[in-house]
């Protein structure tokens, strides 16, 4: 995912301020991002897809139930990605199978309405 896909942790980060780390891959990040665009009308970029995919994993792994809230901040918009991860042709040309993206969405439950995750 452009901008966040590097394999390092910035030295300025205070690791004590972080309660939970989640690592996502490009497939699930783009799958979630495209799902949010398609089904929720949120015009976001790939890093926001990674953020939401990580939130889904956090919710499932920690069994966050009804009546609980998880806050998620989206740091970008789709403006810079109109010809990239939002474009089926670009996705295919860069090794992202749309069939695989759809399988990932179904397998991970990304087609669920976001307010009904728990």
PDB file of C-alpha atoms in Angstrom:
ATOM      1  CA  UNK A   1       0.000   0.000   0.000  1.00  0.00           C
ATOM      2  CA  UNK A   2       1.523   3.242  -1.167  1.00  0.00           C
ATOM      3  CA  UNK A   3       2.836   5.388   1.675  1.00  0.00           C
ATOM      4  CA  UNK A   4       2.517   2.828   4.478  1.00  0.00           C
ATOM      5  CA  UNK A   5       3.945  -0.299   2.882  1.00  0.00           C
ATOM      6  CA  UNK A   6       7.524   0.171   3.993  1.00  0.00           C
ATOM      7  CA  UNK A   7       9.007  -2.397   6.370  1.00  0.00           C
ATOM      8  CA  UNK A   8      10.146  -0.115   9.169  1.00  0.00           C
ATOM      9  CA  UNK A   9       8.752   1.595  12.239  1.00  0.00           C
ATOM     10  CA  UNK A  10       9.524   5.334  12.435  1.00  0.00           C
ATOM     11  CA  UNK A  11      12.042   6.095  15.176  1.00  0.00           C
ATOM     12  CA  UNK A  12       9.925   8.988  16.485  1.00  0.00           C
ATOM     13  CA  UNK A  13       7.022   6.728  17.471  1.00  0.00           C
ATOM     14  CA  UNK A  14       6.393   6.206  21.166  1.00  0.00           C
ATOM     15  CA  UNK A  15       5.674   2.465  21.276  1.00  0.00           C
ATOM     16  CA  UNK A  16       4.350   2.806  24.834  1.00  0.00           C
ATOM     17  CA  UNK A  17       1.377   4.769  23.470  1.00  0.00           C
ATOM     18  CA  UNK A  18       0.273   1.854  21.270  1.00  0.00           C
ATOM     19  CA  UNK A  19      -2.010  -0.776  22.751  1.00  0.00           C
ATOM     20  CA  UNK A  20      -2.332  -3.102  19.770  1.00  0.00           C
ATOM     21  CA  UNK A  21      -0.437  -3.648  16.495  1.00  0.00           C
ATOM     22  CA  UNK A  22      -2.019  -5.158  13.389  1.00  0.00           C
ATOM     23  CA  UNK A  23      -0.184  -5.901  10.143  1.00  0.00           C
ATOM     24  CA  UNK A  24      -2.259  -6.134   6.959  1.00  0.00           C
ATOM     25  CA  UNK A  25      -1.230  -7.090   3.444  1.00  0.00           C
ATOM     26  CA  UNK A  26      -1.951  -5.298   0.180  1.00  0.00           C
ATOM     27  CA  UNK A  27      -4.671  -7.753  -0.889  1.00  0.00           C
ATOM     28  CA  UNK A  28      -6.807  -7.319   2.203  1.00  0.00           C
ATOM     29  CA  UNK A  29      -6.096  -3.574   2.391  1.00  0.00           C
ATOM     30  CA  UNK A  30      -7.201  -2.966  -1.201  1.00  0.00           C
ATOM     31  CA  UNK A  31     -10.138  -5.357  -0.783  1.00  0.00           C
ATOM     32  CA  UNK A  32     -11.395  -3.503   2.279  1.00  0.00           C
ATOM     33  CA  UNK A  33     -10.763  -0.103   0.711  1.00  0.00           C
ATOM     34  CA  UNK A  34     -12.709  -1.004  -2.420  1.00  0.00           C
ATOM     35  CA  UNK A  35     -15.483  -2.478  -0.274  1.00  0.00           C
ATOM     36  CA  UNK A  36     -15.766   0.754   1.724  1.00  0.00           C
ATOM     37  CA  UNK A  37     -15.959   2.742  -1.504  1.00  0.00           C
ATOM     38  CA  UNK A  38     -18.500   0.425  -3.132  1.00  0.00           C
ATOM     39  CA  UNK A  39     -20.790  -0.335  -0.204  1.00  0.00           C
ATOM     40  CA  UNK A  40     -20.378   2.552   2.221  1.00  0.00           C
ATOM     41  CA  UNK A  41     -19.702   5.448  -0.167  1.00  0.00           C
ATOM     42  CA  UNK A  42     -16.484   6.417   1.629  1.00  0.00           C
ATOM     43  CA  UNK A  43     -13.972   7.826  -0.853  1.00  0.00           C
ATOM     44  CA  UNK A  44     -10.774   6.557   0.745  1.00  0.00           C
ATOM     45  CA  UNK A  45      -7.322   5.350  -0.266  1.00  0.00           C
ATOM     46  CA  UNK A  46      -5.497   2.076   0.311  1.00  0.00           C
ATOM     47  CA  UNK A  47      -4.074   3.032   3.695  1.00  0.00           C
ATOM     48  CA  UNK A  48      -7.611   3.570   4.989  1.00  0.00           C
ATOM     49  CA  UNK A  49      -8.479   0.105   3.699  1.00  0.00           C
ATOM     50  CA  UNK A  50      -5.533  -1.199   5.735  1.00  0.00           C
ATOM     51  CA  UNK A  51      -6.775   0.709   8.781  1.00  0.00           C
ATOM     52  CA  UNK A  52     -10.269  -0.773   8.523  1.00  0.00           C
ATOM     53  CA  UNK A  53      -8.973  -4.283   7.767  1.00  0.00           C
ATOM     54  CA  UNK A  54      -6.840  -3.995  10.911  1.00  0.00           C
ATOM     55  CA  UNK A  55      -9.858  -2.800  12.884  1.00  0.00           C
ATOM     56  CA  UNK A  56     -11.877  -5.802  11.667  1.00  0.00           C
ATOM     57  CA  UNK A  57      -9.104  -8.124  12.838  1.00  0.00           C
ATOM     58  CA  UNK A  58      -8.876  -6.329  16.202  1.00  0.00           C
ATOM     59  CA  UNK A  59     -12.647  -6.602  16.708  1.00  0.00           C
ATOM     60  CA  UNK A  60     -12.708 -10.312  15.849  1.00  0.00           C
ATOM     61  CA  UNK A  61      -9.553 -11.306  17.776  1.00  0.00           C
ATOM     62  CA  UNK A  62     -10.646  -9.428  20.890  1.00  0.00           C
ATOM     63  CA  UNK A  63     -14.299 -10.450  20.634  1.00  0.00           C
ATOM     64  CA  UNK A  64     -15.499  -6.855  20.835  1.00  0.00           C
ATOM     65  CA  UNK A  65     -19.224  -7.282  21.346  1.00  0.00           C
ATOM     66  CA  UNK A  66     -22.378  -5.263  21.021  1.00  0.00           C
ATOM     67  CA  UNK A  67     -22.428  -1.956  22.835  1.00  0.00           C
ATOM     68  CA  UNK A  68     -18.679  -1.388  22.367  1.00  0.00           C
ATOM     69  CA  UNK A  69     -17.053   1.212  20.120  1.00  0.00           C
ATOM     70  CA  UNK A  70     -13.806   1.174  18.150  1.00  0.00           C
ATOM     71  CA  UNK A  71     -12.593   4.530  16.792  1.00  0.00           C
ATOM     72  CA  UNK A  72     -10.830   4.553  13.431  1.00  0.00           C
ATOM     73  CA  UNK A  73      -9.176   7.552  11.776  1.00  0.00           C
ATOM     74  CA  UNK A  74      -8.932   7.655   7.983  1.00  0.00           C
ATOM     75  CA  UNK A  75      -5.934   9.729   6.923  1.00  0.00           C
ATOM     76  CA  UNK A  76      -6.444  10.075   3.177  1.00  0.00           C
ATOM     77  CA  UNK A  77      -8.968  10.201   0.379  1.00  0.00           C
ATOM     78  CA  UNK A  78      -9.304   8.472  -2.971  1.00  0.00           C
ATOM     79  CA  UNK A  79      -8.257  11.589  -4.897  1.00  0.00           C
ATOM     80  CA  UNK A  80      -4.683  10.353  -5.461  1.00  0.00           C
ATOM     81  CA  UNK A  81      -5.726   6.786  -6.274  1.00  0.00           C
ATOM     82  CA  UNK A  82      -8.329   7.197  -9.012  1.00  0.00           C
ATOM     83  CA  UNK A  83      -5.955   5.655 -11.574  1.00  0.00           C
ATOM     84  CA  UNK A  84      -4.447   3.117  -9.169  1.00  0.00           C
ATOM     85  CA  UNK A  85      -6.175   0.838  -6.638  1.00  0.00           C
ATOM     86  CA  UNK A  86      -9.619   2.163  -7.622  1.00  0.00           C
ATOM     87  CA  UNK A  87      -9.020   1.112 -11.256  1.00  0.00           C
ATOM     88  CA  UNK A  88      -9.658  -2.573 -12.100  1.00  0.00           C
ATOM     89  CA  UNK A  89      -7.210  -2.437 -15.044  1.00  0.00           C
ATOM     90  CA  UNK A  90      -4.412  -1.033 -12.855  1.00  0.00           C
ATOM     91  CA  UNK A  91      -5.115  -3.649 -10.192  1.00  0.00           C
ATOM     92  CA  UNK A  92      -4.884  -6.507 -12.731  1.00  0.00           C
ATOM     93  CA  UNK A  93      -1.743  -5.034 -14.374  1.00  0.00           C
ATOM     94  CA  UNK A  94      -0.064  -4.869 -10.950  1.00  0.00           C
ATOM     95  CA  UNK A  95      -0.805  -8.452  -9.993  1.00  0.00           C
ATOM     96  CA  UNK A  96      -4.005  -7.970  -8.016  1.00  0.00           C
ATOM     97  CA  UNK A  97      -6.639 -10.396  -9.246  1.00  0.00           C
ATOM     98  CA  UNK A  98     -10.140  -8.997  -8.939  1.00  0.00           C
ATOM     99  CA  UNK A  99     -11.357 -12.562  -8.384  1.00  0.00           C
ATOM    100  CA  UNK A 100      -8.900 -12.835  -5.471  1.00  0.00           C
ATOM    101  CA  UNK A 101      -9.957  -9.429  -4.108  1.00  0.00           C
ATOM    102  CA  UNK A 102     -13.604 -10.558  -4.117  1.00  0.00           C
ATOM    103  CA  UNK A 103     -12.648 -13.879  -2.481  1.00  0.00           C
ATOM    104  CA  UNK A 104     -10.759 -11.987   0.239  1.00  0.00           C
ATOM    105  CA  UNK A 105     -13.777  -9.748   0.869  1.00  0.00           C
ATOM    106  CA  UNK A 106     -16.096 -12.739   1.185  1.00  0.00           C
ATOM    107  CA  UNK A 107     -13.681 -14.826   3.271  1.00  0.00           C
ATOM    108  CA  UNK A 108     -12.953 -12.069   5.775  1.00  0.00           C
ATOM    109  CA  UNK A 109     -16.537 -10.839   5.998  1.00  0.00           C
ATOM    110  CA  UNK A 110     -15.749  -7.459   4.460  1.00  0.00           C
ATOM    111  CA  UNK A 111     -19.122  -7.367   2.723  1.00  0.00           C
ATOM    112  CA  UNK A 112     -20.879  -7.129   6.073  1.00  0.00           C
ATOM    113  CA  UNK A 113     -22.366  -3.759   6.867  1.00  0.00           C
ATOM    114  CA  UNK A 114     -19.704  -2.051   8.914  1.00  0.00           C
ATOM    115  CA  UNK A 115     -22.019  -1.158  11.757  1.00  0.00           C
ATOM    116  CA  UNK A 116     -22.876  -4.862  12.158  1.00  0.00           C
ATOM    117  CA  UNK A 117     -19.332  -6.233  12.526  1.00  0.00           C
ATOM    118  CA  UNK A 118     -19.608  -7.516  16.097  1.00  0.00           C
TER     119      UNK A 118
END
